[in-house]
PDB file of C-alpha atoms in Angstrom:
ATOM      1  CA  VAL D   1     -17.118  98.847 185.983  1.00  0.00           C
ATOM      2  CA  GLN D   2     -17.084  95.041 186.068  1.00  0.00           C
ATOM      3  CA  GLU D   3     -20.038  93.297 187.684  1.00  0.00           C
ATOM      4  CA  ARG D   4     -19.209  91.511 190.981  1.00  0.00           C
ATOM      5  CA  ILE D   5     -21.085  88.240 191.383  1.00  0.00           C
ATOM      6  CA  LEU D   6     -20.771  86.508 194.734  1.00  0.00           C
ATOM      7  CA  LYS D   7     -22.550  83.265 193.865  1.00  0.00           C
ATOM      8  CA  PRO D   8     -23.194  81.787 190.408  1.00  0.00           C
ATOM      9  CA  LYS D   9     -26.768  80.826 189.575  1.00  0.00           C
ATOM     10  CA  ASP D  10     -27.628  77.298 188.493  1.00  0.00           C
ATOM     11  CA  VAL D  11     -28.036  78.474 184.883  1.00  0.00           C
ATOM     12  CA  ASP D  12     -24.535  80.026 184.793  1.00  0.00           C
ATOM     13  CA  VAL D  13     -21.484  78.354 183.277  1.00  0.00           C
ATOM     14  CA  VAL D  14     -18.485  78.653 185.594  1.00  0.00           C
ATOM     15  CA  CYS D  15     -15.042  78.623 183.997  1.00  0.00           C
ATOM     16  CA  GLY D  16     -11.904  77.118 185.485  1.00  0.00           C
ATOM     17  CA  ARG D  17      -9.632  74.117 185.161  1.00  0.00           C
ATOM     18  CA  GLY D  18      -9.942  70.867 187.052  1.00  0.00           C
ATOM     19  CA  GLU D  19     -12.196  72.153 189.787  1.00  0.00           C
ATOM     20  CA  ALA D  20     -15.029  69.981 191.061  1.00  0.00           C
ATOM     21  CA  LEU D  21     -17.289  73.042 190.994  1.00  0.00           C
ATOM     22  CA  VAL D  22     -16.734  73.430 187.255  1.00  0.00           C
ATOM     23  CA  GLN D  23     -17.543  69.808 186.475  1.00  0.00           C
ATOM     24  CA  ASP D  24     -20.498  69.506 188.843  1.00  0.00           C
ATOM     25  CA  HIS D  25     -22.166  72.891 188.415  1.00  0.00           C
ATOM     26  CA  PRO D  26     -25.702  72.477 186.949  1.00  0.00           C
ATOM     27  CA  GLY D  27     -25.126  75.195 184.346  1.00  0.00           C
ATOM     28  CA  ASN D  28     -21.947  73.512 183.144  1.00  0.00           C
ATOM     29  CA  ARG D  29     -23.667  70.137 182.847  1.00  0.00           C
ATOM     30  CA  ALA D  30     -26.475  71.732 180.820  1.00  0.00           C
ATOM     31  CA  PHE D  31     -23.879  73.510 178.655  1.00  0.00           C
ATOM     32  CA  TYR D  32     -22.012  70.241 177.952  1.00  0.00           C
ATOM     33  CA  GLU D  33     -25.292  68.539 177.018  1.00  0.00           C
ATOM     34  CA  LEU D  34     -26.126  71.414 174.664  1.00  0.00           C
ATOM     35  CA  MET D  35     -22.690  71.101 173.041  1.00  0.00           C
ATOM     36  CA  GLU D  36     -23.180  67.336 172.625  1.00  0.00           C
ATOM     37  CA  ARG D  37     -26.428  67.986 170.733  1.00  0.00           C
ATOM     38  CA  HIS D  38     -24.856  70.611 168.445  1.00  0.00           C
ATOM     39  CA  ARG D  39     -21.430  68.974 167.911  1.00  0.00           C
ATOM     40  CA  PRO D  40     -22.528  66.674 165.024  1.00  0.00           C
ATOM     41  CA  ILE D  41     -23.990  69.656 163.161  1.00  0.00           C
ATOM     42  CA  TYR D  42     -20.857  71.706 163.802  1.00  0.00           C
ATOM     43  CA  LYS D  43     -18.548  68.887 162.675  1.00  0.00           C
ATOM     44  CA  SER D  44     -20.617  68.302 159.518  1.00  0.00           C
ATOM     45  CA  MET D  45     -19.882  71.876 158.401  1.00  0.00           C
ATOM     46  CA  GLY D  46     -16.296  70.930 157.557  1.00  0.00           C
ATOM     47  CA  PRO D  47     -13.951  73.891 157.084  1.00  0.00           C
ATOM     48  CA  ASN D  48     -16.780  76.431 156.587  1.00  0.00           C
ATOM     49  CA  LYS D  49     -15.854  79.049 159.220  1.00  0.00           C
ATOM     50  CA  VAL D  50     -18.746  81.359 158.351  1.00  0.00           C
ATOM     51  CA  ASP D  51     -21.390  78.710 159.077  1.00  0.00           C
ATOM     52  CA  LYS D  52     -19.554  77.537 162.193  1.00  0.00           C
ATOM     53  CA  THR D  53     -19.340  81.093 163.536  1.00  0.00           C
ATOM     54  CA  CYS D  54     -23.029  81.585 162.798  1.00  0.00           C
ATOM     55  CA  LEU D  55     -23.922  78.391 164.680  1.00  0.00           C
ATOM     56  CA  ALA D  56     -21.765  79.438 167.661  1.00  0.00           C
ATOM     57  CA  SER D  57     -23.420  82.886 167.658  1.00  0.00           C
ATOM     58  CA  ASN D  58     -26.888  81.302 167.573  1.00  0.00           C
ATOM     59  CA  ILE D  59     -25.986  79.056 170.520  1.00  0.00           C
ATOM     60  CA  GLN D  60     -24.600  82.071 172.374  1.00  0.00           C
ATOM     61  CA  GLN D  61     -27.832  83.981 171.800  1.00  0.00           C
ATOM     62  CA  GLU D  62     -29.873  80.990 172.974  1.00  0.00           C
ATOM     63  CA  LEU D  63     -27.810  80.878 176.174  1.00  0.00           C
ATOM     64  CA  MET D  64     -28.132  84.633 176.726  1.00  0.00           C
ATOM     65  CA  ASP D  65     -31.903  84.426 176.202  1.00  0.00           C
ATOM     66  CA  SER D  66     -32.031  81.823 178.982  1.00  0.00           C
ATOM     67  CA  LYS D  67     -30.134  84.252 181.297  1.00  0.00           C
ATOM     68  CA  CYS D  68     -27.002  82.076 181.284  1.00  0.00           C
ATOM     69  CA  ARG D  69     -23.765  83.887 182.092  1.00  0.00           C
ATOM     70  CA  PHE D  70     -20.207  82.606 181.628  1.00  0.00           C
ATOM     71  CA  LEU D  71     -18.297  83.465 184.787  1.00  0.00           C
ATOM     72  CA  LYS D  72     -14.662  83.381 185.836  1.00  0.00           C
ATOM     73  CA  ARG D  73     -13.139  83.748 189.282  1.00  0.00           C
ATOM     74  CA  ALA D  74     -11.647  87.081 190.201  1.00  0.00           C
ATOM     75  CA  LYS D  75     -10.035  88.501 193.304  1.00  0.00           C
ATOM     76  CA  ASP D  76      -9.423  91.958 194.671  1.00  0.00           C
ATOM     77  CA  ALA D  77      -8.828  93.646 198.033  1.00  0.00           C
ATOM     78  CA  GLN D  78     -12.404  92.859 199.061  1.00  0.00           C
ATOM     79  CA  GLY D  79     -12.029  89.129 198.367  1.00  0.00           C
ATOM     80  CA  GLU D  80     -12.987  86.572 195.748  1.00  0.00           C
ATOM     81  CA  TYR D  81     -15.943  86.955 193.411  1.00  0.00           C
ATOM     82  CA  TRP D  82     -17.120  85.960 189.945  1.00  0.00           C
ATOM     83  CA  GLU D  83     -17.134  88.190 186.882  1.00  0.00           C
ATOM     84  CA  PRO D  84     -18.741  87.668 183.482  1.00  0.00           C
ATOM     85  CA  LEU D  85     -16.654  86.883 180.412  1.00  0.00           C
ATOM     86  CA  SER D  86     -16.821  89.149 177.379  1.00  0.00           C
ATOM     87  CA  LYS D  87     -19.049  88.147 174.467  1.00  0.00           C
ATOM     88  CA  ASP D  88     -15.960  87.296 172.400  1.00  0.00           C
ATOM     89  CA  LYS D  89     -14.584  85.019 175.131  1.00  0.00           C
ATOM     90  CA  VAL D  90     -17.971  83.291 175.452  1.00  0.00           C
ATOM     91  CA  ARG D  91     -18.064  82.611 171.709  1.00  0.00           C
ATOM     92  CA  GLN D  92     -14.516  81.223 171.940  1.00  0.00           C
ATOM     93  CA  LYS D  93     -15.601  78.919 174.787  1.00  0.00           C
ATOM     94  CA  ILE D  94     -18.581  77.710 172.748  1.00  0.00           C
ATOM     95  CA  THR D  95     -16.456  77.088 169.648  1.00  0.00           C
ATOM     96  CA  HIS D  96     -13.835  75.257 171.699  1.00  0.00           C
ATOM     97  CA  ALA D  97     -16.522  73.076 173.304  1.00  0.00           C
ATOM     98  CA  LEU D  98     -17.988  72.261 169.887  1.00  0.00           C
ATOM     99  CA  ASN D  99     -14.557  71.339 168.517  1.00  0.00           C
ATOM    100  CA  ASN D 100     -13.474  69.165 171.420  1.00  0.00           C
ATOM    101  CA  ASP D 101     -15.289  66.066 172.549  1.00  0.00           C
ATOM    102  CA  PRO D 102     -14.538  65.844 176.300  1.00  0.00           C
ATOM    103  CA  ASN D 103     -14.557  62.032 176.233  1.00  0.00           C
ATOM    104  CA  LYS D 104     -11.896  61.977 173.510  1.00  0.00           C
ATOM    105  CA  GLU D 105      -9.924  64.681 175.355  1.00  0.00           C
ATOM    106  CA  ARG D 106      -9.876  62.593 178.537  1.00  0.00           C
ATOM    107  CA  GLU D 107      -8.700  59.535 176.592  1.00  0.00           C
ATOM    108  CA  ARG D 108      -5.927  61.576 174.906  1.00  0.00           C
ATOM    109  CA  THR D 109      -4.809  62.858 178.306  1.00  0.00           C
ATOM    110  CA  ARG D 110      -4.743  59.343 179.755  1.00  0.00           C
ATOM    111  CA  THR D 111      -2.727  58.076 176.774  1.00  0.00           C
ATOM    112  CA  ARG D 112      -0.281  60.978 177.015  1.00  0.00           C
ATOM    113  CA  ARG D 113       0.243  60.390 180.767  1.00  0.00           C
ATOM    114  CA  ARG D 114       0.695  56.648 180.241  1.00  0.00           C
ATOM    115  CA  GLU D 115       3.328  57.333 177.556  1.00  0.00           C
ATOM    116  CA  GLN D 116       5.108  59.814 179.832  1.00  0.00           C
ATOM    117  CA  ARG D 117       5.232  57.227 182.640  1.00  0.00           C
ATOM    118  CA  GLU D 118       6.568  54.582 180.253  1.00  0.00           C
ATOM    119  CA  ASN D 119       9.204  56.973 178.919  1.00  0.00           C
ATOM    120  CA  SER D 120      10.160  57.909 182.465  1.00  0.00           C
ATOM    121  CA  ASN D 121      10.517  54.242 183.394  1.00  0.00           C
ATOM    122  CA  ASN D 122      12.663  53.610 180.310  1.00  0.00           C
ATOM    123  CA  LEU D 123      14.955  56.503 181.224  1.00  0.00           C
ATOM    124  CA  ARG D 124      15.511  55.096 184.719  1.00  0.00           C
ATOM    125  CA  PHE D 125      16.512  51.761 183.201  1.00  0.00           C
ATOM    126  CA  TYR D 126      19.326  53.358 181.197  1.00  0.00           C
ATOM    127  CA  ARG D 127      20.865  55.343 184.076  1.00  0.00           C
TER     128      ARG D 127
END
């Protein structure tokens, strides 16, 4: 039976895309700061998957020891609630966060959107 959580705690990491809650939640901010501190170590490991997995597992254990949960939104007949992610999903989230610098991701997204707008404008010119 999956645990129903009505309100995330400040130490929790809430998962979702593009929601203000996700970006502003105290647990998410602390998680991003933790990833910033560990990212240089992770990147210095090169292609060594064993060491990278070990680092991600150590970070996961550190988060679990601090009572941090990774939560996703869920919905049923009784309404909306939060449910914890599996340990495998949490490790995937940690690894993804270590691999991807959010500042570089935002810049890539901006560049991609700018190129799409320019391509769209060029297409209109030729019609």
